[in-house]
Coordinates of C-alpha atoms and ligand atoms in Angstrom, one line a residue:
M1 CA 16.8 -15.7 4.5
A2 CA 15.6 -18.2 7.8
Q3 CA 13.3 -16.6 9.8
S4 CA 13.6 -16.8 13.8
K5 CA 11.3 -17.8 16.3
Q6 CA 10.3 -14.0 17.0
Q7 CA 10.1 -12.9 13.8
Q8 CA 7.4 -15.6 12.7
N9 CA 5.6 -15.2 16.2
L10 CA 5.4 -11.5 15.2
L11 CA 4.2 -11.6 11.7
D12 CA 2.1 -14.4 13.4
K13 CA 0.5 -12.1 15.7
I14 CA -0.2 -9.1 13.1
T15 CA -1.8 -12.0 10.8
A16 CA -4.0 -12.9 14.1
V17 CA -5.0 -9.3 14.6
S18 CA -5.5 -8.3 10.8
K19 CA -8.0 -11.5 11.0
R20 CA -9.5 -10.8 14.2
R21 CA -10.4 -7.1 13.5
G22 CA -11.0 -7.5 9.8
F23 CA -8.1 -6.0 8.0
V24 CA -7.6 -8.8 5.9
F25 CA -8.9 -12.3 5.5
Q26 CA -7.4 -15.4 3.3
S27 CA -9.2 -15.3 0.1
S28 CA -12.0 -18.1 -0.4
E29 CA -11.4 -19.3 3.3
I30 CA -14.8 -21.2 3.8
Y31 CA -13.4 -23.5 1.4
G32 CA -10.1 -23.4 2.3
G33 CA -8.2 -20.9 0.8
I34 CA -6.2 -20.2 -2.5
N35 CA -2.4 -19.7 -2.1
G36 CA -1.6 -15.9 -3.1
F37 CA -4.7 -14.7 -2.8
W38 CA -6.3 -12.3 -0.1
D39 CA -9.5 -10.0 0.8
F40 CA -9.6 -6.7 2.6
G41 CA -12.0 -6.4 5.5
P42 CA -13.8 -3.7 6.4
V43 CA -11.2 -1.9 8.3
G44 CA -8.6 -3.3 6.4
A45 CA -10.4 -1.6 2.7
Q46 CA -10.6 1.8 4.3
L47 CA -6.8 1.6 5.3
K48 CA -6.3 0.4 1.9
R49 CA -8.2 3.3 0.4
N50 CA -6.4 5.8 2.7
I51 CA -3.4 5.1 1.1
R52 CA -4.6 5.0 -2.3
D53 CA -6.0 8.3 -1.9
Y54 CA -3.3 9.8 0.1
W55 CA -0.9 8.5 -2.6
W56 CA -3.4 10.1 -5.9
N57 CA -4.0 13.6 -4.0
T58 CA -0.3 14.0 -3.7
L59 CA 0.8 13.1 -6.4
V60 CA -2.2 13.9 -9.3
R61 CA -2.2 17.7 -10.1
N62 CA -0.8 20.3 -11.5
G63 CA 2.1 22.8 -10.6
H64 CA 4.2 20.4 -8.2
V65 CA 7.7 22.1 -8.1
G66 CA 10.7 20.3 -9.3
P67 CA 14.1 20.4 -7.8
D68 CA 15.3 23.2 -9.3
G69 CA 12.0 25.2 -9.1
Q70 CA 10.8 24.4 -12.2
K71 CA 6.3 23.8 -12.7
F72 CA 5.4 20.1 -13.9
D73 CA 1.8 18.1 -13.8
I74 CA 1.2 14.8 -13.2
V75 CA -1.9 13.4 -14.4
G76 CA -3.9 10.3 -14.0
L77 CA -4.7 7.1 -15.8
D78 CA -6.9 4.0 -15.6
A79 CA -6.2 1.6 -18.1
S80 CA -7.7 -1.7 -18.7
I81 CA -5.9 -5.3 -16.9
I82 CA -6.1 -6.6 -20.5
M83 CA -3.9 -5.3 -23.2
S84 CA -3.2 -6.6 -26.9
T85 CA -0.3 -9.3 -26.7
R86 CA 1.8 -7.3 -28.4
V87 CA 1.9 -4.9 -25.9
W88 CA 4.1 -7.9 -23.9
E89 CA 5.8 -8.5 -27.0
A90 CA 7.6 -5.3 -27.2
S91 CA 7.9 -4.7 -23.6
G92 CA 9.7 -7.9 -23.2
H93 CA 7.8 -9.4 -20.6
T94 CA 6.6 -12.7 -23.1
T95 CA 10.3 -13.4 -23.2
S96 CA 12.4 -12.5 -20.1
F97 CA 9.4 -11.6 -17.2
S98 CA 10.5 -15.1 -15.6
D99 CA 11.7 -16.4 -12.5
P100 CA 14.3 -19.4 -11.9
M101 CA 12.1 -22.5 -11.0
V102 CA 13.2 -25.8 -9.7
D103 CA 11.4 -28.9 -8.8
C104 CA 12.0 -31.3 -6.2
R105 CA 11.8 -35.0 -7.3
K106 CA 11.0 -36.5 -4.0
C107 CA 8.0 -33.7 -2.6
K108 CA 7.1 -32.8 -6.2
Q109 CA 7.1 -29.1 -4.5
R110 CA 8.2 -26.4 -7.1
F111 CA 10.4 -23.2 -5.6
R112 CA 12.0 -20.2 -6.9
A113 CA 15.4 -21.3 -7.3
D114 CA 17.5 -18.1 -6.2
L115 CA 15.1 -18.7 -2.4
L116 CA 15.5 -22.2 -1.7
P117 CA 14.1 -23.0 1.5
E118 CA 16.4 -24.0 4.4
T119 CA 14.3 -26.7 5.4
K120 CA 14.6 -30.5 5.1
C121 CA 12.3 -32.4 2.6
P122 CA 9.0 -33.3 3.7
S123 CA 9.8 -36.7 2.2
G124 CA 13.2 -37.2 4.8
G125 CA 16.9 -36.4 3.5
D126 CA 17.4 -33.4 1.5
H127 CA 15.3 -31.8 -1.3
D128 CA 16.6 -33.4 -4.6
Y129 CA 16.3 -30.6 -6.9
T130 CA 15.6 -30.6 -11.1
E131 CA 17.8 -28.5 -13.3
V132 CA 16.6 -24.6 -13.0
R133 CA 14.2 -23.6 -15.7
D134 CA 12.6 -20.2 -16.2
F135 CA 9.2 -19.8 -15.1
N136 CA 7.5 -17.0 -16.9
L137 CA 4.9 -14.7 -14.6
M138 CA 2.5 -13.8 -16.3
F139 CA -1.3 -15.5 -15.6
K140 CA -3.2 -16.8 -19.3
T141 CA -6.4 -16.3 -20.0
H142 CA -8.1 -16.3 -24.0
V143 CA -10.6 -13.2 -25.0
G144 CA -13.6 -14.3 -26.6
P145 CA -15.3 -17.9 -26.6
I146 CA -12.6 -19.4 -28.9
Q147 CA -10.1 -20.8 -26.8
D148 CA -6.7 -20.6 -29.3
D149 CA -3.9 -19.4 -29.9
A150 CA -4.8 -16.4 -31.2
S151 CA -7.2 -15.8 -28.7
V152 CA -4.2 -16.0 -25.7
A153 CA -4.2 -13.0 -23.5
Y154 CA -2.4 -12.0 -20.3
L155 CA -3.6 -10.2 -17.2
R156 CA -1.2 -7.5 -16.8
P157 CA 1.6 -8.0 -14.6
E158 CA 2.7 -4.3 -14.0
T159 CA 0.7 -1.5 -14.3
A160 CA 3.7 1.1 -16.2
Q161 CA 3.0 -0.7 -19.9
A162 CA -0.2 0.7 -20.0
I163 CA 1.2 4.1 -19.3
F164 CA 3.9 3.8 -21.8
V165 CA 1.2 2.4 -24.4
Q166 CA -1.0 5.5 -23.9
Y167 CA 1.7 7.8 -23.1
Q168 CA 1.6 9.9 -26.9
N169 CA -2.6 10.4 -26.5
V170 CA -2.3 11.4 -22.3
L171 CA 0.1 13.9 -24.3
T172 CA -1.8 15.2 -26.7
V173 CA -4.9 15.5 -24.5
S174 CA -3.2 16.9 -21.5
R175 CA -1.6 19.8 -23.0
T176 CA 1.4 19.3 -21.0
K177 CA 5.2 19.1 -21.7
V178 CA 8.2 17.5 -20.6
P179 CA 8.8 17.1 -17.8
F180 CA 5.3 15.5 -16.6
G181 CA 4.4 12.3 -15.1
I182 CA 1.5 9.8 -15.7
A183 CA -0.1 7.8 -12.6
Q184 CA -2.0 5.2 -12.2
I185 CA -3.0 2.3 -9.7
G186 CA -4.2 -0.8 -10.1
K187 CA -4.0 -4.2 -9.9
A188 CA -1.3 -6.5 -11.5
F189 CA -1.3 -10.0 -11.4
R190 CA 1.9 -12.6 -11.0
N191 CA 1.6 -16.2 -11.0
E192 CA 4.3 -16.1 -8.2
I193 CA 6.2 -19.1 -7.5
N194 CA 6.1 -19.3 -3.8
P195 CA 3.7 -16.3 -2.4
R196 CA 4.4 -16.2 0.9
N197 CA 4.8 -13.8 4.4
F198 CA 1.3 -12.7 4.3
I199 CA 0.5 -10.0 2.0
F200 CA 3.9 -9.4 1.1
R201 CA 3.8 -11.4 -2.5
S202 CA 1.1 -12.6 -3.3
R203 CA -0.3 -13.5 -7.5
E204 CA -3.1 -10.5 -7.3
F205 CA -2.1 -7.4 -6.0
E206 CA -2.2 -3.6 -6.6
Q207 CA 0.5 -1.2 -7.8
M208 CA 0.9 2.4 -7.3
E209 CA 2.9 3.7 -10.4
L210 CA 4.2 6.9 -11.5
E211 CA 6.1 7.1 -14.9
F212 CA 8.0 10.3 -14.7
F213 CA 9.0 11.9 -18.3
V214 CA 12.3 14.2 -18.3
K215 CA 14.5 15.2 -20.7
P216 CA 17.6 12.9 -21.5
G217 CA 20.7 14.0 -19.6
E218 CA 18.6 15.1 -16.8
E219 CA 17.4 11.6 -15.2
D220 CA 20.0 11.3 -12.4
K221 CA 19.1 14.6 -11.0
W222 CA 15.4 13.8 -11.5
H223 CA 15.7 9.9 -10.0
R224 CA 17.4 11.1 -6.6
W225 CA 14.7 13.7 -6.2
W226 CA 12.2 11.4 -6.7
L227 CA 14.4 9.1 -4.2
D228 CA 13.5 11.9 -1.7
Q229 CA 9.7 12.4 -2.2
R230 CA 8.9 8.9 -2.3
L231 CA 10.7 8.5 1.4
N232 CA 8.8 11.4 2.5
F233 CA 5.3 9.9 1.7
Y234 CA 6.1 6.6 4.0
S235 CA 6.8 9.1 6.5
E236 CA 4.1 10.9 6.1
L237 CA 2.1 8.0 5.9
G238 CA 3.2 7.4 9.6
I239 CA 6.4 4.7 9.0
D240 CA 9.2 5.1 11.3
R241 CA 12.0 6.8 9.4
D242 CA 14.8 4.1 11.4
K243 CA 12.5 1.5 9.8
L244 CA 13.0 2.7 5.9
S245 CA 16.1 2.4 4.2
I246 CA 17.7 2.5 0.9
E247 CA 19.2 -0.3 -1.3
W248 CA 21.0 0.6 -4.7
H249 CA 20.7 -2.5 -7.5
P250 CA 24.2 -3.4 -8.1
E251 CA 25.2 -2.3 -11.8
N252 CA 25.2 -6.0 -12.7
K253 CA 21.9 -7.1 -11.3
L254 CA 20.1 -4.2 -12.8
A255 CA 16.7 -4.9 -15.0
H256 CA 17.6 -5.1 -18.5
Y257 CA 15.8 -1.4 -19.4
A258 CA 17.1 0.2 -16.3
K259 CA 20.3 2.2 -16.4
A260 CA 19.6 2.4 -12.3
C261 CA 17.7 1.7 -9.3
A262 CA 17.4 2.5 -5.8
D263 CA 14.5 -0.3 -3.4
I264 CA 12.7 2.0 -0.5
M265 CA 13.2 -1.1 1.9
F266 CA 11.2 -1.4 5.3
D267 CA 12.3 -3.3 8.2
F268 CA 9.5 -6.3 7.9
P269 CA 9.4 -8.6 10.9
F270 CA 10.8 -11.5 8.5
G271 CA 13.7 -8.6 7.2
C272 CA 14.5 -5.5 5.3
Q273 CA 12.5 -6.0 2.0
E274 CA 11.5 -3.8 -0.7
L275 CA 8.3 -1.5 0.0
E276 CA 8.6 0.7 -3.4
G277 CA 11.2 0.8 -6.6
I278 CA 12.2 3.3 -8.2
A279 CA 14.1 3.2 -11.3
S280 CA 15.6 5.0 -13.9
R281 CA 14.4 3.2 -16.9
T282 CA 15.7 5.4 -19.6
D283 CA 13.4 5.6 -23.0
Y284 CA 13.6 1.7 -23.3
D285 CA 9.7 1.4 -22.6
L286 CA 9.1 4.4 -25.0
R287 CA 11.9 3.6 -28.1
Q288 CA 9.9 -0.1 -27.9
H289 CA 6.3 0.7 -28.0
A290 CA 7.6 3.1 -30.8
N291 CA 9.1 0.3 -32.9
H292 CA 7.0 -2.0 -32.5
S293 CA 3.8 -0.1 -32.9
G294 CA 5.4 2.7 -35.3
K295 CA 3.0 5.2 -33.8
I296 CA 4.6 6.9 -31.4
T297 CA 6.6 9.9 -32.5
P298 CA 9.3 11.5 -30.9
Y299 CA 8.5 14.1 -28.6
F300 CA 9.1 18.0 -29.6
D301 CA 10.7 20.1 -27.2
A302 CA 9.8 23.8 -28.1
D303 CA 12.0 25.3 -25.2
T304 CA 15.2 23.4 -27.2
N305 CA 14.3 22.7 -30.8
E306 CA 15.1 18.8 -30.0
R307 CA 13.6 15.6 -31.0
Y308 CA 13.5 13.0 -28.7
H309 CA 11.7 9.9 -26.6
P310 CA 11.9 11.3 -22.6
Y311 CA 13.7 9.2 -20.4
V312 CA 11.7 8.0 -17.5
V313 CA 11.9 7.8 -14.0
E314 CA 9.6 5.5 -12.2
P315 CA 8.9 4.9 -8.6
S316 CA 6.9 2.1 -8.8
A317 CA 5.0 0.7 -5.4
G318 CA 2.8 -1.6 -3.8
L319 CA 0.0 -0.9 -2.1
D320 CA -0.5 -3.9 -0.6
R321 CA 2.8 -4.0 0.6
T322 CA 2.5 -0.7 2.0
V323 CA -0.5 -1.8 4.2
L324 CA 1.3 -4.5 5.3
A325 CA 4.4 -2.1 6.6
L326 CA 1.9 -0.2 8.1
L327 CA 0.3 -3.2 9.6
C328 CA 3.4 -4.2 10.9
N329 CA 4.8 -0.4 12.1
A330 CA 1.0 0.6 14.0
Y331 CA 1.5 -3.2 15.9
T332 CA 2.5 -2.6 19.6
E333 CA 2.0 -4.6 22.6
E334 CA 1.9 -2.8 26.0
V335 CA 1.8 -4.6 29.2
L336 CA -0.4 -2.9 31.7
T337 CA -1.8 -4.0 35.5
N338 CA -5.3 -4.2 35.6
A339 CA -7.8 -2.7 38.4
K340 CA -7.4 -5.8 40.1
G341 CA -3.4 -5.7 40.0
E342 CA -2.8 -8.0 37.4
E343 CA -0.4 -8.0 33.9
E344 CA -2.5 -7.6 30.9
T345 CA -1.2 -6.9 26.9
R346 CA -2.9 -3.9 25.3
I347 CA -2.6 -4.7 21.5
V348 CA -2.5 -1.2 19.8
M349 CA -2.4 -0.2 16.2
K350 CA -0.6 2.9 16.2
F351 CA -1.9 3.9 13.0
H352 CA -1.1 7.8 12.2
P353 CA -4.9 9.2 12.0
R354 CA -4.4 10.2 8.3
V355 CA -4.8 6.3 7.2
A356 CA -6.4 4.8 10.7
P357 CA -9.7 3.2 9.3
V358 CA -11.8 5.0 11.7
T359 CA -10.3 8.2 13.2
V360 CA -13.3 8.6 16.4
A361 CA -15.3 6.0 17.8
V362 CA -18.3 8.0 19.4
F363 CA -20.0 5.9 22.7
P364 CA -22.9 6.4 25.2
L365 CA -21.6 5.7 28.6
L366 CA -24.4 2.8 29.0
R367 CA -26.8 1.8 26.2
N368 CA -29.6 1.5 28.2
R369 CA -30.2 4.6 28.9
P370 CA -32.0 6.7 26.3
E371 CA -31.2 10.3 26.9
L372 CA -27.2 9.2 26.8
V373 CA -27.8 7.1 23.6
E374 CA -29.7 10.4 22.4
K375 CA -26.8 12.8 22.9
A376 CA -24.3 10.4 21.7
E377 CA -26.1 10.2 18.3
T378 CA -26.2 14.1 17.9
V379 CA -22.5 14.2 18.8
F380 CA -22.2 10.9 16.4
Q381 CA -24.1 12.7 13.6
L382 CA -22.4 16.1 14.6
L383 CA -18.7 14.6 13.8
Q384 CA -20.0 12.2 11.0
P385 CA -19.5 14.6 7.9
H386 CA -15.6 16.1 9.4
F387 CA -14.1 12.3 10.3
R388 CA -14.4 8.5 9.9
V389 CA -16.5 7.8 12.5
Q390 CA -17.6 4.7 14.5
W391 CA -20.6 4.0 16.8
D392 CA -20.4 1.5 19.4
D393 CA -22.6 0.8 22.4
R394 CA -21.4 -3.2 23.2
G395 CA -19.7 -4.2 26.6
N396 CA -18.3 -1.9 29.1
V397 CA -16.3 1.1 27.6
G398 CA -13.1 -0.5 29.0
K399 CA -13.9 -3.4 26.2
R400 CA -14.8 -0.9 23.6
Y401 CA -11.4 1.2 23.9
R402 CA -9.7 -2.1 23.9
Y403 CA -11.6 -2.8 20.6
Q404 CA -10.6 0.4 18.9
D405 CA -6.9 0.2 20.1
E406 CA -6.6 -2.5 17.8
L407 CA -8.7 -0.9 14.9
G408 CA -6.1 1.9 15.5
T409 CA -8.7 4.3 16.2
P410 CA -6.6 7.2 17.4
Y411 CA -10.1 9.4 19.6
C412 CA -12.9 7.6 21.4
V413 CA -15.8 10.3 22.5
T414 CA -17.8 9.2 25.4
V415 CA -21.3 10.7 26.1
D416 CA -21.7 10.4 30.1
F417 CA -23.8 11.9 32.7
D418 CA -21.6 15.1 33.1
T419 CA -22.5 15.8 29.6
I420 CA -26.1 15.7 29.8
G421 CA -26.0 17.1 32.8
Q422 CA -26.5 15.0 35.8
G423 CA -23.2 14.5 37.1
E424 CA -21.1 16.1 39.3
L425 CA -20.2 18.8 36.8
K426 CA -23.3 20.3 35.7
A427 CA -21.5 22.8 33.7
A428 CA -23.5 25.2 31.7
E429 CA -21.7 24.3 28.6
E430 CA -22.4 20.1 27.4
T431 CA -18.8 18.2 27.7
V432 CA -17.7 15.4 26.6
T433 CA -14.5 12.5 27.5
I434 CA -12.4 12.8 24.4
R435 CA -9.6 9.3 25.1
D436 CA -6.3 9.5 23.6
R437 CA -5.5 5.6 21.6
D438 CA -1.6 5.7 22.4
T439 CA -1.5 7.6 25.9
M440 CA -4.8 6.3 27.2
E441 CA -5.4 10.4 29.0
Q442 CA -8.6 11.4 29.1
I443 CA -10.0 15.2 28.9
R444 CA -13.0 17.1 29.0
L445 CA -13.9 19.3 26.2
P446 CA -16.8 20.8 25.5
I447 CA -19.4 19.9 22.7
S448 CA -18.8 22.9 20.8
E449 CA -15.0 22.6 20.9
L450 CA -14.9 18.8 19.3
I451 CA -14.9 19.4 15.7
G452 CA -11.8 22.0 15.7
W453 CA -9.9 19.8 18.7
L454 CA -10.1 16.8 16.7
K455 CA -9.6 18.4 13.3
E456 CA -6.2 20.1 14.8
H457 CA -5.0 16.9 16.8
I458 CA -5.6 14.4 13.7
G459 CA -4.4 16.8 11.5
V460 CA -7.1 17.5 8.8
Ligands
GAP1 N1 6.6 -1.7 -13.1 C1 8.0 -1.7 -12.1 C2 7.8 -3.1 -11.0 O1 6.6 -3.3 -11.5 P1 8.3 -4.2 -9.3 O2 9.8 -4.0 -8.2 O3 8.3 -5.6 -10.1 O4 8.3 -3.1 -10.5 C3 7.2 -3.0 -8.1 O5 7.0 -4.0 -8.6 C4 6.3 -2.9 -6.7 O6 5.0 -3.6 -6.7 C5 7.1 -3.6 -5.9 O7 8.2 -2.7 -5.0 C6 6.1 -3.9 -4.7 O8 6.0 -3.3 -4.0 C7 4.9 -4.4 -5.3 N2 5.2 -5.9 -6.0 C8 5.4 -6.5 -6.9 N3 5.0 -7.8 -6.6 C9 4.3 -7.9 -5.7 C10 3.6 -9.0 -5.3 N4 4.3 -10.4 -5.8 N5 2.9 -9.2 -4.3 C11 2.8 -7.7 -3.8 N6 3.4 -6.5 -3.8 C12 4.2 -7.1 -5.0

């Protein structure tokens, strides 16, 4: 799909603020970068961690309550990235995890055949494409000192397969029963033909995957239920509901293992695109691994005395894509009139406090007044055990607010002369100023009430 100038502009602005404030840097930037790989800077790493932790902490626990009031558990797994090649033979990735690819004979570039560029060939005129070929997306490497066919291994292209491969061990040790889930967060690698749209499609990325095992015949009910749960998750991260939508895959476009699949879509600047796929995977994977390994036995359902391989509902989310969705959702420009009567643009990252990399910034009004600095340090120490706190004493307070706006910090606390009883207030109780990122309004509050007030407003 062609992007309008305005859409490209918006993505460029989000990319610029990401670099300027340390959300995302190009990988190996000082050596010219490497296409399809990205590094998360200080605030980006924190944002990513906050999403990752929220996903894990809300999912991995005992005693969830399902659609009909039934209790169930979700347990965690942290598997290796490189696994036996037999895993990928059994799952079908060795033969069919590929994208259709063409080369242009003129400019020598390679493209995905289903996403051909609308631009002219840089060598003039139209591109001159070769026949379509399949290109396997798995990264190949060798394990051990001898590089031959026997030592070939692959970097996992999804975290899901390790869950199927360890399903029986996990079931045994966790003493749980169907329905139950196994969750995993980790890196996945795909040698994408055309990585693009900033961190949307990259070659190294992180997935947050849940394989949820249900009794055959109950998968449709669970599929719909998980779709609702997963939509709620994105709302709880602060994504506007009207930027989210659901797209069901038509039957003729389903992956070979799926009986149904719905994607949660986000309205990115480059169009509505998949954030998370929720597939109804039947017992395909467990059966494949049971047949190839001979080690997975059918589950015995003690309630019904039946034996079966459970069916799987798989909510599979991309962590990097969720970061990008949050950056796009948060990015706001506001035109303000400054004290000189001139118009200026305020850029604000309106993150939900749950995921904001910094939740409270603490400033002494002036850095060269030890009495202010000392008191501000006390406030900083007071807040640090409770929030993600940042200290800032550079420049004037107005500049610090603008900087924190671009980090998306919901609240800034300033210690000024009134705090230390030298200003107009001379109150018996020491007070500080709290400035709200979104309304830019300021209120004064006694230091003794600060933690409670912030907890209530930040929602932790
Ligand atoms: N186990 C199922 C699975 O891997 P998928 O739709 O291929 O399904 C799931 O991937 C999610 O992983 C996607 O919805 C997306 O968020 C993320 N993802 C996939 N490929 C990606 C890439 N090249 N770059 C970034 N994220 C990617």
